[in-house]
Short mmCIF file of C-alpha atoms in Angstrom, two decimals:
data_model
loop_
_atom_site.label_atom_id
_atom_site.label_comp_id
_atom_site.label_asym_id
_atom_site.label_seq_id
_atom_site.Cartn_x
_atom_site.Cartn_y
_atom_site.Cartn_z
CA MET A 1 47.80 -94.00 38.56
CA HIS A 2 51.44 -95.06 38.25
CA ILE A 3 54.19 -92.81 37.07
CA ALA A 4 57.87 -93.27 36.45
CA CYS A 5 60.26 -91.65 38.88
CA TYR A 6 62.04 -88.79 37.20
CA LYS A 7 65.63 -89.83 37.48
CA GLY A 8 68.36 -87.42 38.29
CA THR A 9 67.93 -84.39 40.45
CA ASP A 10 64.16 -84.45 40.59
CA LYS A 11 63.38 -87.68 42.33
CA ILE A 12 60.04 -87.42 43.97
CA ALA A 13 60.09 -87.51 47.75
CA GLY A 14 57.56 -89.37 49.82
CA SER A 15 57.90 -92.68 48.08
CA GLU A 16 59.14 -95.69 49.95
CA LYS A 17 61.00 -96.84 46.89
CA HIS A 18 63.61 -94.65 45.31
CA ASP A 19 66.51 -95.79 43.21
CA GLU A 20 65.77 -99.52 43.00
CA ASP A 21 62.20 -99.40 41.85
CA PRO A 22 61.30 -96.29 39.91
CA ILE A 23 57.64 -97.06 39.44
CA TYR A 24 55.21 -96.07 42.18
CA SER A 25 51.80 -94.65 42.56
CA VAL A 26 51.25 -90.91 42.96
CA GLU A 27 47.80 -89.44 43.29
CA TYR A 28 46.99 -85.88 42.35
CA GLN A 29 46.70 -85.07 46.07
CA ASP A 30 50.32 -86.14 46.46
CA VAL A 31 51.33 -83.76 43.69
CA ILE A 32 49.51 -80.93 45.45
CA ALA A 33 51.04 -81.91 48.80
CA LEU A 34 54.49 -81.89 47.22
CA PHE A 35 53.91 -78.35 46.02
CA ASN A 36 53.45 -77.35 49.63
CA LYS A 37 56.53 -79.19 50.86
CA ASP A 38 58.96 -78.67 48.04
CA LEU A 39 58.08 -76.66 44.97
CA ARG A 40 60.70 -78.27 42.73
CA LYS A 41 59.56 -81.77 43.60
CA GLY A 42 55.95 -80.73 43.12
CA LEU A 43 56.75 -79.36 39.68
CA ALA A 44 58.68 -82.50 38.79
CA ALA A 45 55.76 -84.68 39.85
CA LEU A 46 53.33 -82.51 37.90
CA TYR A 47 55.51 -82.78 34.83
CA GLU A 48 55.99 -86.52 35.11
CA GLN A 49 52.39 -87.31 35.93
CA TYR A 50 50.71 -84.99 33.47
CA GLY A 51 53.12 -82.68 31.66
CA ARG A 52 54.73 -85.30 29.46
CA ALA A 53 51.37 -86.38 28.09
CA LEU A 54 50.27 -82.78 27.59
CA TYR A 55 53.42 -82.00 25.64
CA GLY A 56 53.07 -85.10 23.48
CA PHE A 57 49.42 -84.31 22.84
CA SER A 58 50.05 -80.74 21.75
CA VAL A 59 52.96 -81.58 19.45
CA THR A 60 51.32 -84.67 17.93
CA HIS A 61 47.76 -83.46 17.46
CA PHE A 62 48.33 -79.83 16.61
CA HIS A 63 51.55 -80.13 14.63
CA ILE A 64 53.42 -77.51 16.60
CA ASN A 65 57.20 -77.62 16.94
CA GLU A 66 59.27 -78.38 20.03
CA GLU A 67 59.71 -74.75 20.96
CA GLU A 68 56.01 -74.02 20.66
CA GLY A 69 55.21 -77.19 22.59
CA TYR A 70 57.61 -76.08 25.31
CA ASP A 71 56.04 -72.62 25.49
CA VAL A 72 52.50 -73.99 25.73
CA LEU A 73 53.46 -76.54 28.38
CA TYR A 74 55.30 -73.86 30.33
CA GLN A 75 52.24 -71.66 30.25
CA THR A 76 50.04 -74.51 31.47
CA LEU A 77 52.33 -75.56 34.29
CA GLU A 78 52.85 -71.94 35.28
CA THR A 79 49.09 -71.34 35.51
CA VAL A 80 48.63 -74.53 37.49
CA GLY A 81 51.63 -73.85 39.72
CA LYS A 82 50.29 -70.43 40.63
CA VAL A 83 46.93 -71.71 41.83
CA ILE A 84 47.31 -75.38 42.71
CA ASN A 85 47.56 -74.70 46.44
CA ARG A 86 44.41 -72.57 46.49
CA TYR A 87 41.96 -75.10 45.15
CA GLU A 88 40.30 -78.40 45.93
CA PHE A 89 39.30 -81.08 43.52
CA THR A 90 36.71 -83.77 43.95
CA SER A 91 38.69 -86.55 42.29
CA GLU A 92 41.66 -87.46 40.14
CA LYS A 93 39.42 -87.13 37.09
CA HIS A 94 38.35 -83.64 38.13
CA PHE A 95 41.96 -82.54 38.47
CA ALA A 96 42.99 -84.16 35.18
CA ASN A 97 40.06 -82.64 33.29
CA TRP A 98 40.79 -79.19 34.66
CA LEU A 99 44.46 -79.44 33.78
CA PHE A 100 43.71 -80.77 30.32
CA LYS A 101 41.23 -77.99 29.61
CA ILE A 102 43.75 -75.32 30.62
CA HIS A 103 46.31 -76.87 28.32
CA LYS A 104 43.93 -77.12 25.40
CA ASN A 105 42.99 -73.47 25.83
CA ASN A 106 46.66 -72.55 25.76
CA ILE A 107 47.21 -74.57 22.58
CA PHE A 108 44.33 -72.81 20.88
CA GLN A 109 45.60 -69.44 22.06
CA LEU A 110 48.96 -70.22 20.49
CA LEU A 111 47.32 -71.31 17.24
CA ARG A 112 45.13 -68.21 17.08
CA THR A 113 48.08 -65.92 17.66
CA LYS A 114 50.37 -67.77 15.29
CA LYS A 115 47.91 -68.17 12.44
CA SER A 116 46.43 -64.72 12.65
CA ARG A 117 49.91 -63.35 12.04
CA GLU A 118 50.96 -65.77 9.33
CA PRO A 119 50.94 -64.24 5.88
CA GLY A 120 49.95 -66.25 2.86
CA GLU A 121 47.29 -68.54 4.23
CA PRO A 122 46.72 -71.36 1.72
CA ASP A 123 45.12 -69.87 -1.34
CA PHE A 124 42.44 -72.40 -2.16
CA THR A 125 40.81 -72.56 -5.56
CA PHE A 126 37.21 -73.42 -6.18
CA GLY A 127 38.52 -76.72 -7.50
CA ASP A 128 40.03 -77.48 -4.08
CA TRP A 129 36.63 -76.95 -2.48
CA GLU A 130 34.98 -79.24 -5.00
CA ALA A 131 37.64 -81.91 -4.52
CA GLU A 132 37.12 -81.84 -0.78
CA MET A 133 33.33 -82.15 -1.13
CA LYS A 134 33.70 -85.06 -3.55
CA GLU A 135 35.51 -87.10 -0.87
CA ASP A 136 32.08 -87.85 0.45
CA ALA A 137 31.00 -90.18 -2.32
CA ASP A 138 27.38 -89.90 -1.26
CA ALA A 139 27.35 -86.14 -1.35
CA ALA A 140 25.30 -85.10 -4.32
CA VAL A 141 26.09 -81.54 -3.44
CA SER A 142 27.28 -79.17 -6.06
CA LEU A 143 29.11 -76.15 -4.81
CA GLU A 144 28.29 -74.13 -7.93
CA PRO A 145 25.57 -72.12 -6.14
CA PHE A 146 28.22 -71.06 -3.65
CA LYS A 147 30.99 -70.32 -6.12
CA ASN A 148 30.85 -66.55 -5.77
CA LEU A 149 30.72 -66.79 -2.01
CA ILE A 150 33.64 -69.20 -1.91
CA ASN A 151 35.70 -66.98 -4.17
CA HIS A 152 34.81 -64.00 -2.00
CA LEU A 153 35.86 -65.81 1.17
CA SER A 154 38.85 -67.66 -0.20
CA ASN A 155 41.36 -65.04 0.86
CA ILE A 156 40.20 -64.51 4.42
CA ASN A 157 42.30 -65.66 7.30
CA PRO A 158 39.82 -67.62 9.44
CA TYR A 159 41.93 -66.94 12.53
CA GLU A 160 41.85 -63.18 12.15
CA ASP A 161 39.20 -61.51 14.21
CA ASN A 162 37.04 -59.39 11.92
CA LEU A 163 33.45 -59.15 10.76
CA VAL A 164 33.79 -61.72 7.96
CA GLN A 165 35.50 -64.19 10.25
CA ASN A 166 32.79 -63.65 12.85
CA HIS A 167 30.11 -64.40 10.25
CA LEU A 168 31.97 -67.53 9.26
CA MET A 169 32.33 -68.78 12.82
CA GLY A 170 28.71 -67.99 13.59
CA ALA A 171 27.54 -69.87 10.51
CA MET A 172 29.67 -72.86 11.37
CA GLU A 173 28.37 -72.90 14.94
CA LYS A 174 24.77 -72.96 13.68
CA ALA A 175 25.59 -75.65 11.11
CA LEU A 176 27.24 -77.84 13.73
CA GLN A 177 24.18 -77.62 15.96
CA THR A 178 22.09 -79.23 13.22
CA LEU A 179 24.11 -82.46 13.53
CA PRO A 180 23.21 -85.23 15.97
CA ASP A 181 25.53 -85.21 18.98
CA THR A 182 27.57 -88.24 17.96
CA GLU A 183 28.17 -86.96 14.43
CA ARG A 184 29.18 -83.57 15.77
CA ASP A 185 31.55 -85.13 18.31
CA LEU A 186 33.02 -87.37 15.59
CA LEU A 187 33.64 -84.37 13.38
CA LEU A 188 35.21 -82.19 16.05
CA LEU A 189 37.34 -84.97 17.51
CA ARG A 190 38.63 -85.84 14.06
CA MET A 191 39.52 -82.17 13.59
CA ASN A 192 41.56 -82.57 16.77
CA ASP A 193 43.46 -85.34 14.93
CA TYR A 194 42.27 -88.26 17.03
CA SER A 195 42.31 -91.57 15.18
CA TYR A 196 39.04 -93.31 14.39
CA ASP A 197 39.89 -96.01 16.94
CA GLU A 198 40.42 -93.37 19.60
CA ILE A 199 37.22 -91.60 18.64
CA ALA A 200 35.27 -94.86 18.80
CA ASP A 201 36.71 -95.50 22.25
CA MET A 202 35.89 -92.00 23.49
CA LEU A 203 32.35 -92.00 22.14
CA GLY A 204 31.66 -95.58 23.20
CA ILE A 205 30.77 -96.67 19.66
CA GLU A 206 32.15 -99.19 17.21
CA ASN A 207 34.71 -98.11 14.66
CA ASN A 208 32.34 -99.05 11.90
CA GLN A 209 32.89 -96.95 8.79
CA LEU A 210 33.68 -93.95 10.94
CA LYS A 211 35.65 -92.39 8.12
CA VAL A 212 32.62 -92.48 5.88
CA LYS A 213 30.45 -91.04 8.64
CA PHE A 214 33.03 -88.32 9.24
CA LEU A 215 33.11 -87.34 5.58
CA ARG A 216 29.33 -87.23 5.45
CA ALA A 217 29.10 -85.11 8.59
CA LYS A 218 31.71 -82.74 7.23
CA ALA A 219 29.87 -82.42 3.93
CA LYS A 220 26.62 -81.67 5.77
CA VAL A 221 28.21 -78.97 7.91
CA GLU A 222 30.00 -77.49 4.94
CA LYS A 223 26.82 -77.24 2.91
CA LYS A 224 24.87 -75.78 5.81
CA THR A 225 27.62 -73.29 6.65
CA LEU A 226 27.80 -72.06 3.08
CA ALA A 227 24.00 -71.80 2.89
CA ILE A 228 23.86 -69.73 6.06
CA LEU A 229 26.67 -67.48 4.87
CA LYS A 230 25.05 -67.00 1.48
CA GLU A 231 21.83 -66.00 3.20
CA THR A 232 23.74 -63.60 5.43
CA TYR A 233 25.45 -61.91 2.51
CA ASN A 234 22.28 -61.83 0.42
CA GLU A 235 20.47 -60.13 3.31
CA THR A 236 23.30 -57.66 3.65
CA ALA A 237 23.33 -56.93 -0.07
CA GLY A 238 19.52 -56.73 -0.19
CA MET B 1 47.18 -72.65 -5.10
CA LYS B 2 47.27 -74.29 -1.70
CA GLN B 3 50.71 -74.50 -0.18
CA GLN B 4 50.40 -77.94 1.36
CA ASP B 5 48.73 -80.87 -0.33
CA ASN B 6 47.18 -82.26 2.82
CA ILE B 7 45.32 -79.10 3.85
CA GLN B 8 41.72 -78.90 2.78
CA PRO B 9 39.76 -75.66 2.58
CA PHE B 10 36.75 -76.42 4.73
CA GLU B 11 38.87 -78.30 7.26
CA THR B 12 40.99 -75.17 7.58
CA TRP B 13 37.86 -73.28 8.57
CA MET B 14 36.85 -76.02 10.98
CA ARG B 15 40.23 -76.00 12.69
CA ALA B 16 39.97 -72.24 13.03
CA TYR B 17 36.51 -72.68 14.50
CA LEU B 18 37.88 -75.09 17.10
CA ALA B 19 40.66 -72.70 18.01
CA THR B 20 38.31 -69.75 18.40
CA ASN B 21 35.49 -71.60 20.16
CA SER B 22 37.31 -73.48 22.83
CA GLN B 23 34.32 -73.94 25.12
CA THR B 24 33.61 -77.66 25.20
CA ASN B 25 31.14 -79.50 27.33
CA ALA B 26 32.59 -81.23 30.34
CA ALA B 27 31.64 -84.70 29.09
CA GLY B 28 33.80 -84.17 26.01
CA ILE B 29 36.79 -83.12 28.09
CA ASP B 30 36.27 -86.13 30.34
CA LYS B 31 36.85 -88.66 27.56
CA GLU B 32 39.62 -86.70 25.90
CA SER B 33 41.65 -86.21 29.04
CA GLU B 34 41.24 -89.87 29.97
CA LEU B 35 42.62 -90.90 26.62
CA VAL B 36 45.45 -88.38 26.52
CA PHE B 37 46.73 -89.11 30.01
CA SER B 38 46.70 -92.86 29.40
CA LYS B 39 48.35 -92.67 26.02
CA HIS B 40 52.02 -92.97 25.15
CA PHE B 41 53.28 -90.23 22.86
CA ASP B 42 56.51 -90.56 20.92
CA ALA B 43 57.05 -86.81 21.10
CA THR B 44 58.76 -85.89 24.35
CA LEU B 45 60.77 -82.96 25.57
CA PRO B 46 64.50 -83.71 25.69
CA ALA B 47 65.63 -84.25 29.28
CA GLU B 48 67.72 -81.10 29.29
CA LYS B 49 64.81 -78.96 28.14
CA ALA B 50 62.58 -80.55 30.75
CA GLN B 51 65.09 -79.55 33.41
CA THR B 52 65.18 -76.02 32.03
CA LEU B 53 61.39 -75.95 32.11
CA LEU B 54 61.30 -76.98 35.76
CA SER B 55 64.08 -74.61 36.79
CA THR B 56 62.50 -71.64 35.05
CA LEU B 57 59.12 -72.44 36.53
CA GLU B 58 60.60 -72.81 39.99
CA LYS B 59 62.31 -69.44 39.72
CA HIS B 60 59.18 -67.71 38.49
CA LEU B 61 56.84 -69.32 41.00
CA THR B 62 59.04 -68.38 43.95
CA GLU B 63 58.90 -64.68 43.17
CA PRO B 64 57.27 -63.02 46.15
CA THR B 65 53.66 -62.01 45.89
CA LEU B 66 52.24 -59.12 47.88
CA GLY B 67 50.67 -61.64 50.23
CA SER B 68 53.88 -63.56 50.85
CA LEU B 69 55.80 -60.31 51.23
CA VAL B 70 53.39 -59.05 53.87
CA HIS B 71 53.40 -62.43 55.65
CA THR B 72 57.19 -62.47 55.83
CA ALA B 73 57.46 -58.83 56.81
CA MET B 74 54.89 -59.18 59.60
CA ALA B 75 56.79 -62.15 61.03
CA ARG B 76 60.10 -60.32 60.76
CA ALA B 77 58.72 -57.21 62.42
CA GLY B 78 56.83 -59.21 65.03
CA LYS B 79 53.58 -57.44 64.18
CA SER B 80 50.19 -59.05 64.64
CA ALA B 81 47.28 -58.59 62.25
CA ALA B 82 45.56 -56.38 64.83
CA GLN B 83 48.61 -54.13 65.09
CA VAL B 84 48.79 -53.77 61.31
CA GLN B 85 45.07 -53.03 61.12
CA ASN B 86 45.33 -50.35 63.81
CA ALA B 87 48.32 -48.69 62.20
CA THR B 88 46.97 -48.72 58.65
CA GLY B 89 43.19 -48.54 58.99
CA LEU B 90 42.85 -51.68 56.88
CA PRO B 91 39.74 -53.67 57.80
CA PRO B 92 40.46 -57.25 58.94
CA SER B 93 38.90 -58.85 55.86
CA LEU B 94 40.96 -56.73 53.47
CA LEU B 95 44.18 -57.47 55.32
CA GLU B 96 43.31 -61.15 55.07
CA ASP B 97 42.58 -60.76 51.35
CA ILE B 98 45.98 -59.14 50.88
CA ARG B 99 47.75 -61.92 52.77
CA GLU B 100 45.86 -64.57 50.79
CA ASP B 101 46.52 -62.82 47.45
CA VAL B 102 42.87 -62.64 46.49
CA ALA B 103 42.71 -58.85 46.25
CA PHE B 104 43.84 -57.04 43.14
CA PRO B 105 46.51 -54.73 44.55
CA ASN B 106 44.91 -51.59 43.15
CA SER B 107 41.79 -52.34 45.18
CA ILE B 108 43.81 -51.63 48.32
CA PRO B 109 43.58 -48.05 49.65
CA VAL B 110 46.93 -46.69 48.61
CA ARG B 111 47.59 -44.67 51.77
CA SER B 112 46.92 -47.71 53.94
CA LEU B 113 49.29 -49.74 51.81
CA VAL B 114 52.04 -47.13 52.20
CA LYS B 115 51.50 -47.06 55.96
CA MET B 116 51.83 -50.84 56.03
CA MET B 117 55.01 -50.69 53.96
CA HIS B 118 56.59 -48.21 56.38
CA LEU B 119 55.38 -50.12 59.44
CA LEU B 120 56.77 -53.41 58.16
CA GLN B 121 59.84 -51.87 56.52
CA ILE B 122 58.96 -53.11 53.05
CA THR B 123 61.00 -51.34 50.41
CA LEU B 124 59.31 -49.69 47.45
CA ASP B 125 61.15 -51.91 44.97
CA ASP B 126 60.10 -55.09 46.77
CA ALA B 127 56.51 -53.87 47.00
CA LEU B 128 56.31 -52.93 43.32
CA ALA B 129 57.69 -56.28 42.21
CA ALA B 130 55.34 -58.16 44.52
CA ILE B 131 52.34 -56.08 43.43
CA ASN B 132 53.08 -56.93 39.82
CA THR B 133 53.43 -60.63 40.65
CA THR B 134 50.12 -60.67 42.48
CA TYR B 135 48.39 -58.76 39.70
CA GLU B 136 49.62 -61.21 37.05
CA ARG B 137 48.63 -64.21 39.13
CA LEU B 138 45.13 -62.91 39.70
CA ARG B 139 44.79 -61.91 36.06
CA ASP B 140 45.82 -65.40 34.92
CA GLU B 141 43.62 -67.02 37.54
CA THR B 142 40.62 -64.98 36.39
CA ARG B 143 41.21 -65.89 32.77
CA MET B 144 41.60 -69.53 33.72
CA MET B 145 38.31 -69.58 35.61
CA GLN B 146 36.50 -67.85 32.75
CA ALA B 147 37.88 -70.27 30.18
CA VAL B 148 37.06 -73.47 32.05
CA PRO B 149 33.49 -74.82 32.02
CA ALA B 150 31.72 -74.43 35.36
CA GLU B 151 31.43 -78.20 35.83
CA ILE B 152 35.19 -78.67 36.01
CA ARG B 153 36.15 -75.51 37.85
CA PRO B 154 37.77 -76.27 41.19
CA VAL B 155 36.66 -74.65 44.42
CA PHE B 156 38.78 -72.77 46.88
CA ARG B 157 40.27 -75.02 49.52
CA ARG B 158 38.46 -75.40 52.82
CA ASN B 159 40.77 -73.41 55.06
CA THR B 160 40.48 -70.31 52.91
CA PRO B 161 38.79 -67.53 54.92
CA SER B 162 35.05 -67.98 54.61
CA HIS B 163 34.36 -64.65 52.96
CA VAL B 164 36.98 -65.48 50.34
CA ASN B 165 35.25 -68.74 49.47
CA ASP B 166 32.21 -66.81 48.33
CA PRO B 167 32.52 -66.48 44.54
CA GLU B 168 31.09 -62.97 44.77
CA SER B 169 33.98 -61.86 46.92
CA ILE B 170 36.71 -63.35 44.80
CA ARG B 171 36.58 -60.36 42.47
CA PHE B 172 36.69 -62.58 39.41
CA ILE B 173 35.87 -60.37 36.58
CA SER B 174 33.56 -61.32 33.76
CA ASP B 175 34.38 -58.48 31.45
CA ALA B 176 37.74 -58.85 29.70
CA GLY B 177 37.79 -55.12 29.13
CA TYR B 178 37.98 -54.66 32.85
CA LEU B 179 41.22 -56.63 32.90
CA TYR B 180 42.72 -54.15 30.48
CA LYS B 181 41.45 -51.24 32.52
CA ASN B 182 42.82 -52.94 35.57
CA ARG B 183 46.38 -52.96 34.15
CA LYS B 184 46.05 -49.27 33.33
CA ALA B 185 44.53 -48.72 36.73
CA LEU B 186 47.36 -50.71 38.30
CA ASP B 187 49.96 -48.53 36.59
CA LYS B 188 48.23 -45.41 37.90
CA PHE B 189 48.01 -47.00 41.32
CA THR B 190 51.71 -47.86 41.45
CA ALA B 191 52.60 -44.37 40.25
CA ARG B 192 50.58 -42.91 43.12
CA LEU B 193 52.12 -45.44 45.49
CA CYS B 194 55.59 -44.23 44.55
CA GLU B 195 54.60 -40.60 45.15
CA LEU B 196 53.04 -41.31 48.52
CA TYR B 197 55.87 -43.59 49.64
CA GLU B 198 58.25 -40.65 49.42
CA GLU B 199 55.79 -38.10 50.85
CA MET B 200 54.93 -40.21 53.86
CA LEU B 201 58.50 -41.08 54.84
#
């Protein structure tokens, strides 16, 4: 994997080429070795090799601002910096996956904290729900049977940890499990704001009407989620 | 009425689901990380902020842990592990755990720790700061291990003491409530440490 030398005070030691040719190959083992020799250089290498992409990913896909992106990246690099010398990895991919997972967890932690505190979550009308369902042209699903439920749930903050939110998340989990793997992956990756081309690449499929497939999968999960929730609340009322 | 035209109601729920159910299978992470690390993003941190990030990290990561403090103090005092064990009553494996920062500080017998501090001339302030650093590192490490799927968890490096490489001995805690109790327990521990430090002078 090639990275650009970080110009300025954080040039990475150990490379045969410095100022003239800034591009050279650094493996994850070199990053770890640098941490042992020189913490600052190790951090610089970690940032260059992985941190830039992690920052770009969090800001682009999760629509967080520069300050939030900074905080999340800091948290990730801090966690990694604290433990990087204690662990072994089987491959570059192993290291990258581990690092990426830590970062994603930190992004979600930020979102949970931020959104659970935000007042005035979007106040959706029943019409908004119907409009969303109608995006799937094939969906002959009427949401009328769920109108009371939707109105009841419309003011909840889905990020706030409480009984209603737990029911919602549980219902959604069950609904997602009814989808075939590829449809579920398509849905969840699209919710992570990957493009259809990127999703096709990741899933090893053709980008053939993926948007239509996404809308159908979403409609299926929505209908199933609402059905499970309605059953839950009917059982509770009964 | 919804505040932003591009937000849809069920998608809002789905995004919340993703944020609250962050466990993903390893195969999914594999493809995502491959794409993200090979992609060019327009959004980048300004160079100055990147420097600030690195400087702040460097400062934080060089704060002494209890292990590094004990290492340094033993070298300065010219004391071997055996001498420290004899003077403090600490078993060899626990002393090793302390030096490797794999023991939560409040799992160390407090009297033995005070004896070690006096033997190695470690000040109370330095010890308290280092204890806190070690606690926070282990807390974060525990959370990290719990949040990462087993298939992509790393293993301790080979030259870690053999008993430390046994997951059972790492003292990783599965119950998040225990972490909270551990902070309370740590505060009680450090309060007792302060008392004993003065008493045993």
